[in-house]
JSON list of C-alpha atoms in Angstrom, two decimals:
[
{"chain": "A", "resi": 9, "resn": "MET", "atom": "CA", "xyz": [8.34, -29.45, -16.96]},
{"chain": "A", "resi": 10, "resn": "LYS", "atom": "CA", "xyz": [6.32, -26.32, -17.69]},
{"chain": "A", "resi": 11, "resn": "ILE", "atom": "CA", "xyz": [5.77, -25.78, -21.45]},
{"chain": "A", "resi": 12, "resn": "PHE", "atom": "CA", "xyz": [4.30, -22.49, -22.66]},
{"chain": "A", "resi": 13, "resn": "ASN", "atom": "CA", "xyz": [2.14, -22.39, -25.79]},
{"chain": "A", "resi": 14, "resn": "THR", "atom": "CA", "xyz": [4.02, -19.15, -26.43]},
{"chain": "A", "resi": 15, "resn": "GLY", "atom": "CA", "xyz": [6.77, -17.85, -24.18]},
{"chain": "A", "resi": 16, "resn": "TYR", "atom": "CA", "xyz": [8.10, -14.34, -24.65]},
{"chain": "A", "resi": 17, "resn": "PHE", "atom": "CA", "xyz": [11.43, -12.63, -24.29]},
{"chain": "A", "resi": 18, "resn": "TYR", "atom": "CA", "xyz": [10.97, -8.86, -23.93]},
{"chain": "A", "resi": 19, "resn": "ILE", "atom": "CA", "xyz": [12.90, -5.62, -23.69]},
{"chain": "A", "resi": 20, "resn": "GLY", "atom": "CA", "xyz": [11.44, -2.69, -21.84]},
{"chain": "A", "resi": 21, "resn": "TYR", "atom": "CA", "xyz": [12.59, 0.65, -20.56]},
{"chain": "A", "resi": 22, "resn": "GLN", "atom": "CA", "xyz": [11.82, 3.40, -18.08]},
{"chain": "A", "resi": 23, "resn": "TYR", "atom": "CA", "xyz": [10.56, 5.94, -20.60]},
{"chain": "A", "resi": 24, "resn": "LYS", "atom": "CA", "xyz": [10.47, 8.99, -18.31]},
{"chain": "A", "resi": 25, "resn": "ARG", "atom": "CA", "xyz": [14.24, 9.13, -17.82]},
{"chain": "A", "resi": 26, "resn": "LYS", "atom": "CA", "xyz": [16.12, 12.00, -19.49]},
{"chain": "A", "resi": 27, "resn": "LYS", "atom": "CA", "xyz": [19.88, 11.64, -18.88]},
{"chain": "A", "resi": 28, "resn": "TYR", "atom": "CA", "xyz": [20.61, 8.08, -17.83]},
{"chain": "A", "resi": 29, "resn": "GLY", "atom": "CA", "xyz": [18.42, 5.41, -19.35]},
{"chain": "A", "resi": 30, "resn": "CYS", "atom": "CA", "xyz": [17.39, 2.13, -17.80]},
{"chain": "A", "resi": 31, "resn": "PHE", "atom": "CA", "xyz": [16.25, -0.89, -19.76]},
{"chain": "A", "resi": 32, "resn": "LYS", "atom": "CA", "xyz": [15.16, -4.31, -18.61]},
{"chain": "A", "resi": 33, "resn": "ILE", "atom": "CA", "xyz": [15.13, -7.71, -20.25]},
{"chain": "A", "resi": 34, "resn": "GLY", "atom": "CA", "xyz": [12.83, -10.47, -19.17]},
{"chain": "A", "resi": 35, "resn": "ILE", "atom": "CA", "xyz": [10.70, -13.48, -19.99]},
{"chain": "A", "resi": 36, "resn": "THR", "atom": "CA", "xyz": [7.06, -14.29, -19.48]},
{"chain": "A", "resi": 37, "resn": "GLY", "atom": "CA", "xyz": [4.59, -17.03, -20.25]},
{"chain": "A", "resi": 38, "resn": "ARG", "atom": "CA", "xyz": [1.81, -14.46, -20.33]},
{"chain": "A", "resi": 39, "resn": "THR", "atom": "CA", "xyz": [1.32, -11.72, -22.88]},
{"chain": "A", "resi": 40, "resn": "PRO", "atom": "CA", "xyz": [3.91, -8.94, -22.86]},
{"chain": "A", "resi": 41, "resn": "LYS", "atom": "CA", "xyz": [1.10, -6.43, -22.11]},
{"chain": "A", "resi": 42, "resn": "ALA", "atom": "CA", "xyz": [0.08, -8.39, -18.99]},
{"chain": "A", "resi": 43, "resn": "ARG", "atom": "CA", "xyz": [3.71, -8.39, -17.85]},
{"chain": "A", "resi": 44, "resn": "GLU", "atom": "CA", "xyz": [4.02, -4.65, -18.53]},
{"chain": "A", "resi": 45, "resn": "ASN", "atom": "CA", "xyz": [0.93, -3.97, -16.39]},
{"chain": "A", "resi": 46, "resn": "GLU", "atom": "CA", "xyz": [2.43, -5.99, -13.55]},
{"chain": "A", "resi": 47, "resn": "LEU", "atom": "CA", "xyz": [5.78, -4.17, -13.79]},
{"chain": "A", "resi": 48, "resn": "ASN", "atom": "CA", "xyz": [4.10, -0.77, -13.77]},
{"chain": "A", "resi": 49, "resn": "LYS", "atom": "CA", "xyz": [2.93, -1.42, -10.22]},
{"chain": "A", "resi": 50, "resn": "LYS", "atom": "CA", "xyz": [6.61, -1.06, -9.16]},
{"chain": "A", "resi": 51, "resn": "GLU", "atom": "CA", "xyz": [8.18, 1.28, -11.73]},
{"chain": "A", "resi": 52, "resn": "VAL", "atom": "CA", "xyz": [7.27, 3.47, -14.70]},
{"chain": "A", "resi": 53, "resn": "PHE", "atom": "CA", "xyz": [7.99, 0.96, -17.40]},
{"chain": "A", "resi": 54, "resn": "LYS", "atom": "CA", "xyz": [7.08, 0.24, -21.00]},
{"chain": "A", "resi": 55, "resn": "ILE", "atom": "CA", "xyz": [7.81, -2.90, -23.00]},
{"chain": "A", "resi": 56, "resn": "TYR", "atom": "CA", "xyz": [9.39, -1.74, -26.23]},
{"chain": "A", "resi": 57, "resn": "THR", "atom": "CA", "xyz": [9.34, -5.05, -28.07]},
{"chain": "A", "resi": 58, "resn": "SER", "atom": "CA", "xyz": [9.17, -8.78, -27.54]},
{"chain": "A", "resi": 59, "resn": "ILE", "atom": "CA", "xyz": [9.63, -12.01, -29.43]},
{"chain": "A", "resi": 60, "resn": "GLY", "atom": "CA", "xyz": [7.49, -15.09, -28.94]},
{"chain": "A", "resi": 61, "resn": "PHE", "atom": "CA", "xyz": [8.68, -18.68, -29.03]},
{"chain": "A", "resi": 62, "resn": "GLU", "atom": "CA", "xyz": [6.06, -21.41, -29.47]},
{"chain": "A", "resi": 63, "resn": "ASN", "atom": "CA", "xyz": [5.93, -24.56, -27.34]},
{"chain": "A", "resi": 64, "resn": "ILE", "atom": "CA", "xyz": [8.92, -23.58, -25.25]},
{"chain": "A", "resi": 65, "resn": "SER", "atom": "CA", "xyz": [9.85, -24.76, -21.77]},
{"chain": "A", "resi": 66, "resn": "LYS", "atom": "CA", "xyz": [10.49, -22.45, -18.86]},
{"chain": "A", "resi": 67, "resn": "PRO", "atom": "CA", "xyz": [14.14, -23.61, -18.61]},
{"chain": "A", "resi": 68, "resn": "ALA", "atom": "CA", "xyz": [14.63, -22.82, -22.31]},
{"chain": "A", "resi": 69, "resn": "LEU", "atom": "CA", "xyz": [13.19, -19.32, -21.82]},
{"chain": "A", "resi": 70, "resn": "GLU", "atom": "CA", "xyz": [15.44, -18.82, -18.79]},
{"chain": "A", "resi": 71, "resn": "LYS", "atom": "CA", "xyz": [18.47, -19.86, -20.87]},
{"chain": "A", "resi": 72, "resn": "ILE", "atom": "CA", "xyz": [17.55, -17.33, -23.55]},
{"chain": "A", "resi": 73, "resn": "GLU", "atom": "CA", "xyz": [17.31, -14.58, -20.94]},
{"chain": "A", "resi": 74, "resn": "ALA", "atom": "CA", "xyz": [20.61, -15.61, -19.34]},
{"chain": "A", "resi": 75, "resn": "ASP", "atom": "CA", "xyz": [22.40, -15.72, -22.70]},
{"chain": "A", "resi": 76, "resn": "VAL", "atom": "CA", "xyz": [21.13, -12.25, -23.64]},
{"chain": "A", "resi": 77, "resn": "ARG", "atom": "CA", "xyz": [22.00, -10.86, -20.19]},
{"chain": "A", "resi": 78, "resn": "PHE", "atom": "CA", "xyz": [25.54, -12.23, -20.46]},
{"chain": "A", "resi": 79, "resn": "LYS", "atom": "CA", "xyz": [26.15, -10.79, -23.93]},
{"chain": "A", "resi": 80, "resn": "LEU", "atom": "CA", "xyz": [24.70, -7.38, -23.03]},
{"chain": "A", "resi": 81, "resn": "SER", "atom": "CA", "xyz": [26.82, -7.28, -19.86]},
{"chain": "A", "resi": 82, "resn": "LEU", "atom": "CA", "xyz": [29.95, -7.53, -22.02]},
{"chain": "A", "resi": 83, "resn": "MET", "atom": "CA", "xyz": [29.03, -4.39, -23.96]},
{"chain": "A", "resi": 84, "resn": "PRO", "atom": "CA", "xyz": [30.79, -1.35, -22.45]},
{"chain": "A", "resi": 85, "resn": "GLU", "atom": "CA", "xyz": [27.90, 1.02, -23.18]},
{"chain": "A", "resi": 86, "resn": "TYR", "atom": "CA", "xyz": [25.57, -0.88, -20.83]},
{"chain": "A", "resi": 87, "resn": "ASN", "atom": "CA", "xyz": [26.02, -1.18, -17.08]},
{"chain": "A", "resi": 88, "resn": "SER", "atom": "CA", "xyz": [24.27, -4.15, -15.46]},
{"chain": "A", "resi": 89, "resn": "VAL", "atom": "CA", "xyz": [22.80, -2.87, -12.18]},
{"chain": "A", "resi": 90, "resn": "GLN", "atom": "CA", "xyz": [20.35, -5.56, -11.13]},
{"chain": "A", "resi": 91, "resn": "ASN", "atom": "CA", "xyz": [19.66, -9.07, -12.29]},
{"chain": "A", "resi": 92, "resn": "ASP", "atom": "CA", "xyz": [17.95, -7.86, -15.45]},
{"chain": "A", "resi": 93, "resn": "HIS", "atom": "CA", "xyz": [18.30, -4.04, -15.50]},
{"chain": "A", "resi": 94, "resn": "PHE", "atom": "CA", "xyz": [20.94, -2.08, -17.38]},
{"chain": "A", "resi": 95, "resn": "LEU", "atom": "CA", "xyz": [21.87, 1.60, -17.31]},
{"chain": "A", "resi": 96, "resn": "TYR", "atom": "CA", "xyz": [23.09, 3.57, -20.32]},
{"chain": "A", "resi": 97, "resn": "ASP", "atom": "CA", "xyz": [23.70, 7.18, -21.36]},
{"chain": "A", "resi": 98, "resn": "ILE", "atom": "CA", "xyz": [20.79, 8.60, -23.32]},
{"chain": "A", "resi": 99, "resn": "ASN", "atom": "CA", "xyz": [21.75, 10.17, -26.64]},
{"chain": "A", "resi": 100, "resn": "ASN", "atom": "CA", "xyz": [18.42, 9.93, -28.45]},
{"chain": "A", "resi": 101, "resn": "SER", "atom": "CA", "xyz": [15.92, 7.98, -26.36]},
{"chain": "A", "resi": 102, "resn": "LYS", "atom": "CA", "xyz": [13.93, 6.52, -29.28]},
{"chain": "A", "resi": 103, "resn": "ASN", "atom": "CA", "xyz": [17.02, 5.50, -31.25]},
{"chain": "A", "resi": 104, "resn": "ASP", "atom": "CA", "xyz": [18.78, 4.21, -28.14]},
{"chain": "A", "resi": 105, "resn": "ILE", "atom": "CA", "xyz": [16.03, 1.76, -27.15]},
{"chain": "A", "resi": 106, "resn": "LYS", "atom": "CA", "xyz": [15.58, 0.71, -30.78]},
{"chain": "A", "resi": 107, "resn": "LYS", "atom": "CA", "xyz": [19.30, -0.15, -31.04]},
{"chain": "A", "resi": 108, "resn": "ILE", "atom": "CA", "xyz": [19.26, -1.95, -27.68]},
{"chain": "A", "resi": 109, "resn": "SER", "atom": "CA", "xyz": [16.18, -3.95, -28.64]},
{"chain": "A", "resi": 110, "resn": "GLU", "atom": "CA", "xyz": [17.54, -4.97, -32.03]},
{"chain": "A", "resi": 111, "resn": "LYS", "atom": "CA", "xyz": [20.71, -6.31, -30.40]},
{"chain": "A", "resi": 112, "resn": "ALA", "atom": "CA", "xyz": [18.81, -8.09, -27.59]},
{"chain": "A", "resi": 113, "resn": "ILE", "atom": "CA", "xyz": [16.39, -9.74, -30.06]},
{"chain": "A", "resi": 114, "resn": "GLU", "atom": "CA", "xyz": [19.33, -10.82, -32.22]},
{"chain": "A", "resi": 115, "resn": "TYR", "atom": "CA", "xyz": [20.94, -12.45, -29.18]},
{"chain": "A", "resi": 116, "resn": "ALA", "atom": "CA", "xyz": [17.64, -14.08, -28.16]},
{"chain": "A", "resi": 117, "resn": "GLU", "atom": "CA", "xyz": [17.21, -15.57, -31.64]},
{"chain": "A", "resi": 118, "resn": "GLN", "atom": "CA", "xyz": [20.79, -16.91, -31.56]},
{"chain": "A", "resi": 119, "resn": "SER", "atom": "CA", "xyz": [20.14, -18.53, -28.20]},
{"chain": "A", "resi": 120, "resn": "TYR", "atom": "CA", "xyz": [16.86, -20.05, -29.39]},
{"chain": "A", "resi": 121, "resn": "LYS", "atom": "CA", "xyz": [18.61, -21.59, -32.42]},
{"chain": "A", "resi": 122, "resn": "GLU", "atom": "CA", "xyz": [21.23, -23.09, -30.11]},
{"chain": "A", "resi": 123, "resn": "ILE", "atom": "CA", "xyz": [18.52, -24.52, -27.84]},
{"chain": "A", "resi": 124, "resn": "MET", "atom": "CA", "xyz": [16.68, -26.04, -30.81]},
{"chain": "A", "resi": 125, "resn": "GLY", "atom": "CA", "xyz": [19.93, -27.63, -31.99]},
{"chain": "A", "resi": 126, "resn": "ILE", "atom": "CA", "xyz": [20.48, -29.15, -28.57]},
{"chain": "A", "resi": 127, "resn": "MET", "atom": "CA", "xyz": [16.89, -30.41, -28.48]},
{"chain": "A", "resi": 128, "resn": "LYS", "atom": "CA", "xyz": [17.28, -31.97, -31.93]},
{"chain": "A", "resi": 129, "resn": "GLU", "atom": "CA", "xyz": [20.77, -33.42, -31.54]},
{"chain": "A", "resi": 130, "resn": "GLY", "atom": "CA", "xyz": [20.93, -33.95, -27.79]},
{"chain": "A", "resi": 131, "resn": "ILE", "atom": "CA", "xyz": [23.76, -32.92, -25.52]}
]
């Protein structure tokens, strides 16, 4: 099983949008900056924030992403449009992405704690 020294969960957004925003969640075993550079080959994209988890497996990172995706998809202000992209109405672009990121990081931390409990206690 692949274990990352540090695996990251990140939140990014298409910063050139004016009316309807688009943010993306994701995971990477590389640095968030390296992932941002890769994403910018396809879309105008900036990683707003990320959180690193040390000595984490790829399946654990994927569970974190899935948990966050599920919780965000239940929020009526976000519309899931692709596997990991969400649309939202822009009110104040800086405050909007800050609020989104705080919620996504909170969910990622909750998921990580659950994973660590499972690892400690077993299923």
